[in-house]
Every structure is written in C-alpha cells, then in structure tokens.
Coordinates of C-alpha atoms and ligand atoms in Angstrom, one line a residue:
X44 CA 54.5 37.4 -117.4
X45 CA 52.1 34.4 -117.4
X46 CA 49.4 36.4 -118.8
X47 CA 48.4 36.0 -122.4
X48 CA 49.2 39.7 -124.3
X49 CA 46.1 42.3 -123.9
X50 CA 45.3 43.8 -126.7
X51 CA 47.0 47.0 -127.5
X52 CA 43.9 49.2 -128.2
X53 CA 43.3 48.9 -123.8
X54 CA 46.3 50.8 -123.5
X55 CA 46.2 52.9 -126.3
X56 CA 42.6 54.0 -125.6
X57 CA 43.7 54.7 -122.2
X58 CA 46.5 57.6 -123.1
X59 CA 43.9 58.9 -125.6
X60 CA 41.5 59.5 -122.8
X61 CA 44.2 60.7 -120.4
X62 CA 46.0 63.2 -123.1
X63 CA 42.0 65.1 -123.7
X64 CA 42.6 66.2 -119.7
X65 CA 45.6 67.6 -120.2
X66 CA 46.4 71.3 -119.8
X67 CA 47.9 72.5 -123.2
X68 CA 51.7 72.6 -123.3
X69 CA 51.9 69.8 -121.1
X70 CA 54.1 67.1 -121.0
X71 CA 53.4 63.9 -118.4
X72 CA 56.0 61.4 -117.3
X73 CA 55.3 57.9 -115.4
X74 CA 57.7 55.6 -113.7
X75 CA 57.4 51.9 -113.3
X76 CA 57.6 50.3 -109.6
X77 CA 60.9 49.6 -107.8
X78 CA 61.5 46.2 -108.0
X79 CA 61.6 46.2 -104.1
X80 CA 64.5 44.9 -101.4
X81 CA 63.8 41.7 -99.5
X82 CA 67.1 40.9 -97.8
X83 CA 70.2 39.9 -98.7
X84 CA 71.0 39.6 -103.0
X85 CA 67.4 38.9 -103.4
X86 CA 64.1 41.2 -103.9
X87 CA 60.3 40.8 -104.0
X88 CA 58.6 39.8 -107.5
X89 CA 58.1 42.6 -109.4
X90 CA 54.7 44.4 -109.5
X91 CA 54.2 47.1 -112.1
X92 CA 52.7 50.6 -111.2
X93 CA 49.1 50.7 -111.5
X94 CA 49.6 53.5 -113.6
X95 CA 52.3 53.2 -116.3
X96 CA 50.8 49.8 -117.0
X97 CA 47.0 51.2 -117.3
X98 CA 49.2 53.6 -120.0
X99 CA 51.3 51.4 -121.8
X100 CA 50.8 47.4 -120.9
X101 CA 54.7 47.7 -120.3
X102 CA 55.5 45.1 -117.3
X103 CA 58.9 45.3 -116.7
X104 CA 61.0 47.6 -113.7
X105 CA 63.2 50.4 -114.7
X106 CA 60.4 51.8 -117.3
X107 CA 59.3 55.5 -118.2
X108 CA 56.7 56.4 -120.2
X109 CA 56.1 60.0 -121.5
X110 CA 53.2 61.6 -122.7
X111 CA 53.4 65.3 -124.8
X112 CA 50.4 65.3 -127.3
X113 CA 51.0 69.4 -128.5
X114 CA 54.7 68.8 -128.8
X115 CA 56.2 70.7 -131.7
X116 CA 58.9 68.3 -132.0
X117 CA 58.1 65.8 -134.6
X118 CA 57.5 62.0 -133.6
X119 CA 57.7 62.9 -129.7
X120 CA 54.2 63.0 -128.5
X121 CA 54.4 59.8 -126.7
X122 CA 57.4 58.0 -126.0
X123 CA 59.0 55.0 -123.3
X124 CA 62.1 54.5 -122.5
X125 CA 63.1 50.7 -121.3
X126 CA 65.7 48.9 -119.6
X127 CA 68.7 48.4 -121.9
X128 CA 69.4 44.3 -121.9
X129 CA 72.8 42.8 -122.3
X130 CA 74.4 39.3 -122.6
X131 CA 74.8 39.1 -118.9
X132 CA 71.2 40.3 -117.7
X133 CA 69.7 37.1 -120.7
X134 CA 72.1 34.6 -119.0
X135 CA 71.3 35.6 -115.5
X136 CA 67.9 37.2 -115.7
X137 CA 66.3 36.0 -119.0
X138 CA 64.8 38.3 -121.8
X139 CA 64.1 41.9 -121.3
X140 CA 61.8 43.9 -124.1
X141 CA 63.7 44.6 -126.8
X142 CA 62.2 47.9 -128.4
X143 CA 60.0 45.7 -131.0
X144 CA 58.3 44.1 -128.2
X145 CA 58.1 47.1 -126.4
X146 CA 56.2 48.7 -129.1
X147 CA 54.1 45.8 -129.9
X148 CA 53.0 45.8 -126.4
X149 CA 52.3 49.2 -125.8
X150 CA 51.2 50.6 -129.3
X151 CA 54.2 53.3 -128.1
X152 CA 56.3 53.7 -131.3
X153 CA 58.8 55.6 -130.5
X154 CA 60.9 53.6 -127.9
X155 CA 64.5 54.6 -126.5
X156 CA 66.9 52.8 -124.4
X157 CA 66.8 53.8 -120.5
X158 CA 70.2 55.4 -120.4
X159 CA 69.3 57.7 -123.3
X160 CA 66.6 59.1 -121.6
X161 CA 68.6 62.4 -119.2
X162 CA 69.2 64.5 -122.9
X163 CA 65.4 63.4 -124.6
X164 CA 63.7 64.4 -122.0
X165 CA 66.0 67.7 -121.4
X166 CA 65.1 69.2 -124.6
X167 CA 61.1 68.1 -124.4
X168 CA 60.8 69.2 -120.8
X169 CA 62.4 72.8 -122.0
X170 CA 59.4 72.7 -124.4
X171 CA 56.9 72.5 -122.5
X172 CA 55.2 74.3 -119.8
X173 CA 53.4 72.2 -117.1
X174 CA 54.9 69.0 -116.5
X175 CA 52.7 66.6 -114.8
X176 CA 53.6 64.2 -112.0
X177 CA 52.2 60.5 -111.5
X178 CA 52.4 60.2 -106.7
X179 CA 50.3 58.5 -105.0
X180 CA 47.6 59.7 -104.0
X181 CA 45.4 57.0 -102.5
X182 CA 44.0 58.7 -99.3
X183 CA 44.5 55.6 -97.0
X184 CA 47.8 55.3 -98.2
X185 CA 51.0 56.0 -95.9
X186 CA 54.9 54.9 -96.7
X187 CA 58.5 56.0 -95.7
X188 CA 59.4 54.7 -98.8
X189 CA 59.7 57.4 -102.0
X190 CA 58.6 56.0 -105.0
X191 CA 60.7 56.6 -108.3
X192 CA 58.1 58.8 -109.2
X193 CA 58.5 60.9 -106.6
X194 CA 62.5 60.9 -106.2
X195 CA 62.0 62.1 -110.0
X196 CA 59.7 64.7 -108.8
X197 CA 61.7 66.1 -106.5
X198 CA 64.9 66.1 -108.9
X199 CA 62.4 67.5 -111.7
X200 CA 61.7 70.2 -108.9
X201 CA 65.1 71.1 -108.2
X202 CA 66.6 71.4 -111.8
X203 CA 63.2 72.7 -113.7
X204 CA 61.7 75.4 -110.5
X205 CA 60.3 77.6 -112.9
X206 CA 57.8 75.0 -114.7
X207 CA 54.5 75.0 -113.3
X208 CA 54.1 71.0 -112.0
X209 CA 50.6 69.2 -112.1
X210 CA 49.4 66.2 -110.7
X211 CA 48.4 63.2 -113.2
X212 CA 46.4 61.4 -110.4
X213 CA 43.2 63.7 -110.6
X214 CA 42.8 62.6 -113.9
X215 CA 44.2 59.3 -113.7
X216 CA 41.4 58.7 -110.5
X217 CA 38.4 59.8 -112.9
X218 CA 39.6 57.4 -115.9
X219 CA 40.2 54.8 -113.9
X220 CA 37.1 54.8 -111.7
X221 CA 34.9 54.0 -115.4
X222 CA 36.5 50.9 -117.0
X223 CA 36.2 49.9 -120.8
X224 CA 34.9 47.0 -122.0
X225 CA 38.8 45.9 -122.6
X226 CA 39.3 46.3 -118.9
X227 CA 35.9 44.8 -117.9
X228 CA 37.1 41.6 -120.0
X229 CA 40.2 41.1 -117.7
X230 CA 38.3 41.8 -114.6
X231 CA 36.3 38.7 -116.0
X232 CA 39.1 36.9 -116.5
X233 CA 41.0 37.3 -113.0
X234 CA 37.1 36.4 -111.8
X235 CA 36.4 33.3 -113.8
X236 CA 40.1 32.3 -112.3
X237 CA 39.1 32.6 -108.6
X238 CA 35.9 31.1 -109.2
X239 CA 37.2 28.0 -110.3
X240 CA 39.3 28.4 -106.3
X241 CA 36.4 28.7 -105.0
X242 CA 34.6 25.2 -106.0
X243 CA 38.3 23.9 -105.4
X244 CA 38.1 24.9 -101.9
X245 CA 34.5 23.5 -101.6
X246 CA 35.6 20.2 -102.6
X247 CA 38.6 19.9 -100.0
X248 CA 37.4 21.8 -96.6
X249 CA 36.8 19.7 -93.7
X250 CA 37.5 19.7 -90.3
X251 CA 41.7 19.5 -89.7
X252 CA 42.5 20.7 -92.8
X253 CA 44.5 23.8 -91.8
X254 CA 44.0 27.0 -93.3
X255 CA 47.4 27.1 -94.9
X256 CA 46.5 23.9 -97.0
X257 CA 43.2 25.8 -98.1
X258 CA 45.5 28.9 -99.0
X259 CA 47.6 26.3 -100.9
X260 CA 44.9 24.8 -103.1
X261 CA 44.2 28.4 -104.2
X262 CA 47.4 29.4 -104.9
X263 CA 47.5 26.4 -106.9
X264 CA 44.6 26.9 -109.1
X265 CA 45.3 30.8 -109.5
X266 CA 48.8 29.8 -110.5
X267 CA 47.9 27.0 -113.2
X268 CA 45.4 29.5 -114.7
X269 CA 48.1 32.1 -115.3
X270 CA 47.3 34.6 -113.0
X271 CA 50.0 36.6 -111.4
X272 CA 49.1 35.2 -107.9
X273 CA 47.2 36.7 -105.0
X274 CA 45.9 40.3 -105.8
X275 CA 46.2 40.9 -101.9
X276 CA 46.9 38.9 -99.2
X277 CA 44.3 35.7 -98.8
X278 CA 42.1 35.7 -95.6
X279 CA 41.8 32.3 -94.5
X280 CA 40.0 32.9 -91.5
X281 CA 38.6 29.6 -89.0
X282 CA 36.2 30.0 -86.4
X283 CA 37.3 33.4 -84.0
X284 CA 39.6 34.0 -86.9
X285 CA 36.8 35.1 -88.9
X286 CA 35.9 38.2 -86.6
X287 CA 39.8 39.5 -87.1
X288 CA 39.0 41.8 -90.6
X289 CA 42.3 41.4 -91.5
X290 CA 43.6 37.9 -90.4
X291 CA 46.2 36.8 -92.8
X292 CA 48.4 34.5 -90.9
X293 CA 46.3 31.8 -91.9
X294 CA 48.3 28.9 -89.5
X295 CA 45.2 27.2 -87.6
X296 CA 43.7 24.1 -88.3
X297 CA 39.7 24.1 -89.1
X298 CA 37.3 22.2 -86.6
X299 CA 34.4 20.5 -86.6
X300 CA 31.3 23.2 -86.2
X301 CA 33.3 26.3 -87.1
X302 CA 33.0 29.0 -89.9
X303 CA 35.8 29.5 -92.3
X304 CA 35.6 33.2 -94.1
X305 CA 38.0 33.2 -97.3
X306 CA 38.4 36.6 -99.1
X307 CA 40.7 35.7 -102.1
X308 CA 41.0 37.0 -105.2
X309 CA 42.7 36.0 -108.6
X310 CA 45.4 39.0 -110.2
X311 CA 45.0 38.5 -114.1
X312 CA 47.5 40.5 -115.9
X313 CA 47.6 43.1 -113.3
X314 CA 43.6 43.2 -112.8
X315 CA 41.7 42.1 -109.3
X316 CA 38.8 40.1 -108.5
X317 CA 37.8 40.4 -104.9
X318 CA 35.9 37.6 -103.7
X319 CA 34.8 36.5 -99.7
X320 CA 32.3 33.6 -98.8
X321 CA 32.0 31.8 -95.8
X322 CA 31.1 28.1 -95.4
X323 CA 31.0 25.6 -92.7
X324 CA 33.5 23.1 -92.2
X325 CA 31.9 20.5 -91.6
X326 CA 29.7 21.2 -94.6
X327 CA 26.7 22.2 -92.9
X328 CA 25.3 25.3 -91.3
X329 CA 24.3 25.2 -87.8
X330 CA 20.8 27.1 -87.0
X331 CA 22.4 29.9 -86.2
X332 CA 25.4 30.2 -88.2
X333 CA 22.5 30.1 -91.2
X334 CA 20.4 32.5 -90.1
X335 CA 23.3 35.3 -90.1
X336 CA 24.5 33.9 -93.2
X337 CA 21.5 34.6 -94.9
X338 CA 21.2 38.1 -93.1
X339 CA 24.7 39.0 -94.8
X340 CA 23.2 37.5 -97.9
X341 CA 20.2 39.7 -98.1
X342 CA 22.1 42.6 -97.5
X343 CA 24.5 41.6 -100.2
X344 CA 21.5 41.6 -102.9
X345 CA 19.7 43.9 -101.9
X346 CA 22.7 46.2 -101.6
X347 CA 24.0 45.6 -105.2
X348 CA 21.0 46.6 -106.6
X349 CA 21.6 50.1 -105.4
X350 CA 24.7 50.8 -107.1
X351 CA 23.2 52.5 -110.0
X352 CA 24.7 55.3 -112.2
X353 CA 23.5 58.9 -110.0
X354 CA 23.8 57.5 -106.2
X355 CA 26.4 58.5 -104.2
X356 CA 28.6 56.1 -102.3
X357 CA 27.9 57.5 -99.2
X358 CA 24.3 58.2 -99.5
X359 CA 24.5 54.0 -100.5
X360 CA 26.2 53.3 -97.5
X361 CA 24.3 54.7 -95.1
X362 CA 21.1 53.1 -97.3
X363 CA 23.4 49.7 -96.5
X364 CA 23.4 50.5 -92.8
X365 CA 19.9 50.5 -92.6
X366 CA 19.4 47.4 -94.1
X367 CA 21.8 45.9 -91.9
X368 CA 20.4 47.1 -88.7
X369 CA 17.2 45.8 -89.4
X370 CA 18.9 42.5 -89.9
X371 CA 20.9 42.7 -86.8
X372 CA 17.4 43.7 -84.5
X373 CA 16.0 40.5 -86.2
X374 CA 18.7 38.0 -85.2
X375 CA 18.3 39.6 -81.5
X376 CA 21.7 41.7 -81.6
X377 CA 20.6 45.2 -81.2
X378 CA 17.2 46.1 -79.4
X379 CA 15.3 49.3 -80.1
X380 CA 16.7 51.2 -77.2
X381 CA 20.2 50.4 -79.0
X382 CA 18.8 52.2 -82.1
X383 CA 17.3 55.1 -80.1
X384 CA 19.9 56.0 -78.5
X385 CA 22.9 55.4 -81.1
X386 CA 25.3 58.2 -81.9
X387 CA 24.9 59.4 -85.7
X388 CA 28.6 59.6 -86.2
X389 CA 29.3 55.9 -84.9
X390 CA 25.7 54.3 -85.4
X391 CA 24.8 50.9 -83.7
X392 CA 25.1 48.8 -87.1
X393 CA 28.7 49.3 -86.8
X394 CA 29.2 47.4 -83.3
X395 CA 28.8 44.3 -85.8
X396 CA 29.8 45.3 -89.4
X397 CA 32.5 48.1 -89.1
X398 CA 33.7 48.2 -92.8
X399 CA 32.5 49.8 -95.8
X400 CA 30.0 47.8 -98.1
X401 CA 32.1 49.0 -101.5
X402 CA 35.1 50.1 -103.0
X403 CA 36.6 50.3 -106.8
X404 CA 38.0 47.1 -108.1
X405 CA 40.5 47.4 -111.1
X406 CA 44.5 47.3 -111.7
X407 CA 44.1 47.9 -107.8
X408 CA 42.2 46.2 -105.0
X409 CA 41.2 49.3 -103.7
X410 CA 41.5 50.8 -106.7
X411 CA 41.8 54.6 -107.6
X412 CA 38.6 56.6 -107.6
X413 CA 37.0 59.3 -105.8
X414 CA 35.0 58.4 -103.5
X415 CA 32.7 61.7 -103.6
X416 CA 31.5 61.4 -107.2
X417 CA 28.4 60.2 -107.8
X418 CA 28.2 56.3 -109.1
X419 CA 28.3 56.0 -113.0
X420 CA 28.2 53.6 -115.7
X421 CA 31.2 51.7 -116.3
X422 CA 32.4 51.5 -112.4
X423 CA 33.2 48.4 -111.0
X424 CA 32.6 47.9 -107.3
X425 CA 32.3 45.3 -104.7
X426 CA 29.9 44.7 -102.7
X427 CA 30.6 43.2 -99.5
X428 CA 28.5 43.1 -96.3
X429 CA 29.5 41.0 -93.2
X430 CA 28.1 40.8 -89.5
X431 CA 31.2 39.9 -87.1
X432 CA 30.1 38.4 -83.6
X433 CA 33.2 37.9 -81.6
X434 CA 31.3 36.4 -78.7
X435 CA 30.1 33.5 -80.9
X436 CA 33.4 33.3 -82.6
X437 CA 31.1 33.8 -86.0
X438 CA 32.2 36.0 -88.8
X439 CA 30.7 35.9 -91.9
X440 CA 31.8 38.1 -95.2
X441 CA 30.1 37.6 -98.6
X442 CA 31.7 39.5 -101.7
X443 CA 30.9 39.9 -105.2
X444 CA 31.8 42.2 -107.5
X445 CA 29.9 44.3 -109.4
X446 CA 29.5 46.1 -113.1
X447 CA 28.1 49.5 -113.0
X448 CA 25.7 49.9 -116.3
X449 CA 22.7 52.3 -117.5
X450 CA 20.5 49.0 -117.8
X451 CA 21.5 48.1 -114.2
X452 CA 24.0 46.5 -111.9
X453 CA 25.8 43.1 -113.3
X454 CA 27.0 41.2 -110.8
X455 CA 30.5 39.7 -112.6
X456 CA 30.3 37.0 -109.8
X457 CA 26.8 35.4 -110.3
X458 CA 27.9 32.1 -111.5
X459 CA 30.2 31.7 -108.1
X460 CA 28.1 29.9 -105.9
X461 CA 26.5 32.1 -102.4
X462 CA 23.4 30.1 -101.3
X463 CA 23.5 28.1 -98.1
X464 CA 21.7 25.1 -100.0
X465 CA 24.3 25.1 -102.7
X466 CA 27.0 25.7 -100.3
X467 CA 26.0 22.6 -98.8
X468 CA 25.2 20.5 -101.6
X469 CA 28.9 21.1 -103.1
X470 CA 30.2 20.2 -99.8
X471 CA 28.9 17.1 -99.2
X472 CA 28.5 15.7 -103.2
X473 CA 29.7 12.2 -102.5
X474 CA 32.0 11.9 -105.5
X475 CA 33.5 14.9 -104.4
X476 CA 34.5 13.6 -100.9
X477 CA 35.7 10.3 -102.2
X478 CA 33.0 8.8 -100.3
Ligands
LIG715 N1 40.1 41.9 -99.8 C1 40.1 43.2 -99.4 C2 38.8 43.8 -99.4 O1 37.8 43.0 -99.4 O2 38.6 44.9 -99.4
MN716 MN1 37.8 41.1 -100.3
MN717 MN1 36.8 44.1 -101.0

C-alpha cells in the first residue's frame, strides 16, 4: 500500500456501529476481494472489498473477518483470519501481514492463520443462530462472476440449512451512507490529491496535446501523492467526446476551439474523490461555450445548497431539473411548447442532461446507500450537473463533492478552481506556458 496507516479507531468505530444492528445470537463473516484473472500467470492489482476494509483496514486478498459480539466463547467476539506467508511468497511476492501487523492495523486482536479457519469457525457458527452474509447488493450492479462472499454463502447454505441467514448490506448501506470525521479526513485527502491534477492539467492543456498525455499527467501526480490510482476510469473527453457520458478511451488529440470535460478522481487509501470540470483548449471560452458553462455552474451552486439533512434525493432531483430547464429555455434549447407538452416520466430537461445530479461518495464511487432515505448529516454527495449538446459537439460536466452537515452543506472541493475567469487566467499565466 502507498497509503500512510489510518488510524485504527476508523475501523474500530466502524464494527462498534455495525455490531449495535445486529440481531442477537448473530455471528457476521466478510471476505476480502479476489485478486482477479487478467490472462496468462498474471492478475489485475488487487482492490480490497469495500466492506471488510471499512471493518478492519485489512488490505490484503485471501482475508476474513468475523464479527460475534454475544459469543459465549471467551476472546471470539471479533476475529480475522489472514493469508499464511512463507519464504517463497517474501522472495517472490514481498511481505504479507504477519498477525502483529494485522492487529495493529485492524485493532482485531485475535488473529488466526487462513488455513486454520474451517474448525474456528465450525464451532462459532454451531453457536450461533443467524449468520449474516456480506453480497452485493448495489442495485445497478450485474456480474457472472461469484464473489468469495457469495461461493461462501452458498457453501455456508449447504452445510449449515437450518441457521436462519441475514444480509449485512442493509446495515452496512445505512452506516456507510453517514461518514465520520475519520472517513471525512481521507475523503479530504484523496480530494486535496486530485486537486493538485487539476491545476496540473491546467498548466499543460493546449491544442494537440492528446487526451492520453492529459490522462498521463494525472496519473502522475495521483501516483506521487500516494494514492492508489484512479478511483474509476478517467474521462478525458475532447470536443464530440464530451457528449459520450462514459467516454474512457481517451486516444484523440485536443484542437484548437474545443471543450475538454475531465471527470477524474484521486483513490486515497481506498477512499474517492469525484471531480469533473470542463475547460477550453485553447484557454479561452468561446461566447457560447461560456454561456452553457456558466448555466452548468449555476445549477451546480445552487443545487449544492439543497442537500440539507431532511430532503429527499429524489424530491432534490426533480428541484435540480427545474433549475436546469430554466437554464436550458434561456440558452434557446427548449421553448415553452417543449415544456408544455413534455412527458412527466421522461421530462424535457433530460433531452440535454440525462444523468442524476448526486450519488454517495466513500470507499466506493457510487458508493453504498439508499437512495430513498431522506438526506442526513454526515453524507457525502456529489453534485454534478452537465448540459450535453451533441449537435455543437459541447459537453460540459462540473463536479464537486459535498459534506452533508446540520450547519449546512461544505463543499470539500471549494478550493478547486470552477469559474470561467479563473479557468482562464490559470491557462494562460505566462510562466506557466513557458511564454
Ligand atoms: N465519475 C463517475 C461519476 O461521476 O459518477
Ligand atoms: Mn465523476
Ligand atoms: Mn460522480
């Protein structure tokens, strides 16, 4: 890991609040992540599950964590079992926890090797009666691919049928959707990293510089900052590009008079940022590329003012949809005989800006949350507005996140530059262009 250690009270704090939602009797087990097949000998860098890392801190494949806070048997009400190392995984691999850093890590004390774990967890399953179950359960999510967690679910099915089985998402979803102040210091963190991309990027766009070469200088700065990398796949989107919501092949080279939309965002010890601006290439705005830019942008604050503890998020979008469609009859792109006569259930707004405005931010990009309950203190959204005109090949995206509070909404991403002036100015500083 590149990350400096978090503090063990984050994770500790985190199975305190997730043991008070247990059922009595209960015992909970979380797997880490596969480390995943590429081709060949070789597999993808590992990335730990959201969940036994928002438990234990533990970053390392092949690890179980177990939670059983009324469990009669002495010393076993929370316990992780790790990947016993040898001489040949240190030679060929390099160091693996051993059970001191596990537990320094974690806060876990009572740590057992990986190939121990069949009879432990035998004799504390027999002793409990509801066993809870860590799937995923993100609703836009869809995979062939089982999970450990659930190829132990189904084993834990077929040897233990008469235990009643729970699902540990439900609760893990309301805990995670309201962050502490230890996890709202490492969103800051993975923030403060992409930030300093951003004014990176600013200093080296112009036209024929390629998107790839943009991606680059980010990857660059994430990577000497320690962050993990990317946490999603960088949108480095030039001038019809910028219309495509999901354009990640980043391969054209920027011209003279076009848009370029980024949405990048640092991973910092396993926490996102989630950041888009849009800036010209050649430094300046054109009349009408400024006048939807500062559409988007008056959206954007006016929109992150309304994430307030009470609202709910789709009460807030369709509040953001109004606000955009009078935007988008004021730059000439919907008339009012678009607005009378738009269907409810697909209104006119959308023609232009077809995304949501907001989703959770945390260990996850999209993080897990419900999103039915109402907005509360503690959440961290984004906010992200954008009006997409194919026609003019102009797509612009501004993104910030934002910090959920009784006092009001902080946004974490003030100090990133979004005005079109400064925008400008940081584009065209002279000492910055080698002029
Ligand atoms: N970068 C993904 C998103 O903005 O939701
Ligand atoms: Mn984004
Ligand atoms: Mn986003």
């Amino acid at each position: 890991m590149k990350y400096e250690v978090l503090p063990t009270e984050l994770f500790e704090l985190n199975r305190r609040r997730f043991v008070r939602e247990m059922e009595p009797g209960s015992i909970a087990i979380f797997h880490s992540n596969d480390l995943m097949p590429r081709s060949g000998d070789s597999y993808f860098p590992f990335r730990q599950n959201a969940d036994l890392f928002y438990l234990s801190g533990l970053d390392q494949e092949e690890t179980v964590v177990v939670l059983f806070p009324d469990c009669v048997k002495e010393g076993f009400r929370e316990l992780a079992f790790i990947k016993r190392t040898n001489d040949h995984i240190r030679r060929w691999e390099g160091e693996k926890y051993t059970k001191e850093q596990a537990r320094a890590v974690s806060g876990i004390q009572r740590i057992h090797w990986l190939d121990e774990m069949d009879g432990i967890l035998h004799e504390l399953i027999l002793l409990a009666r509801n066993i809870y179950v860590n799937l995923n359960e993100h609703d836009h999510f869809r995979s062939e691919v089982p999970t450990r967690n659930l190829r132990f679910a189904r084993q834990l099915k077929e040897r233990y049928p008469a235990h009643q089985f729970q699902r540990a998402q439900p609760v893990l979803k309301k805990l995670a959707m309201i962050k502490t102040t230890y996890e709202v210091e490492v969103i800051r963190q993975s923030i403060d990293i992409t930030g300093k991309a951003f004014n990176r990027v600013l200093k080296m766009v112009r036209p024929e510089v390629a998107e790839f070469e943009i991606e680059a200088e980010i990857t660059h700065e994430f990577l000497r900052n320690r962050a993990n990398g990317h946490a999603y796949e960088p949108i480095i989107a030039s001038g019809a590009n910028s219309c495509v919501l999901h354009y990640v092949q980043n391969n054209r080279v920027c011209a003279d008079g076009d848009l370029l939309l980024l949405d990048f965002g640092a991973e910092y010890a396993n926490y996102a940022a989630d950041l888009s601006r849009t800036i010209p290439v050649s430094g300046r705005f054109t009349r009408r590329q400024r006048a939807v830019y500062d559409s988007v942008l008056s959206v954007l604050k006016a929109a992150r003012q309304m994430l307030v503890p009470g609202v709910l998020l789709e009460e807030y979008h369709k509040e953001v949809g109004k606000l955009m469609e009078s935007e988008l009859v004021g730059l000439g792109l919907l008339d009012a005989a678009d607005i009378k006569n738009q269907d409810k259930n697909f209104p006119a707004y959308k023609r232009y800006f077809m995304h949501g405005t907001s989703h959770h931010l945390g260990l996850d990009v999209h993080d897990r949350g419900s999103r039915y309950d109402p907005i509360q203190a503690g959440m961290v959204f984004t906010c992200e507005p954008g009006i997409y005109i194919p026609e003019e090949d102009l797509g612009i995206r501004l993104e910030n996140d934002i910090l959920v509070t009784d006092h009001g909404p902080i946004d974490l991403m003030a100090e990133i530059p979004i005005e079109a002036e400064e925008i400008e100015e940081l584009m065209n500083m002279e000492v910055v262009k080698g002029v």
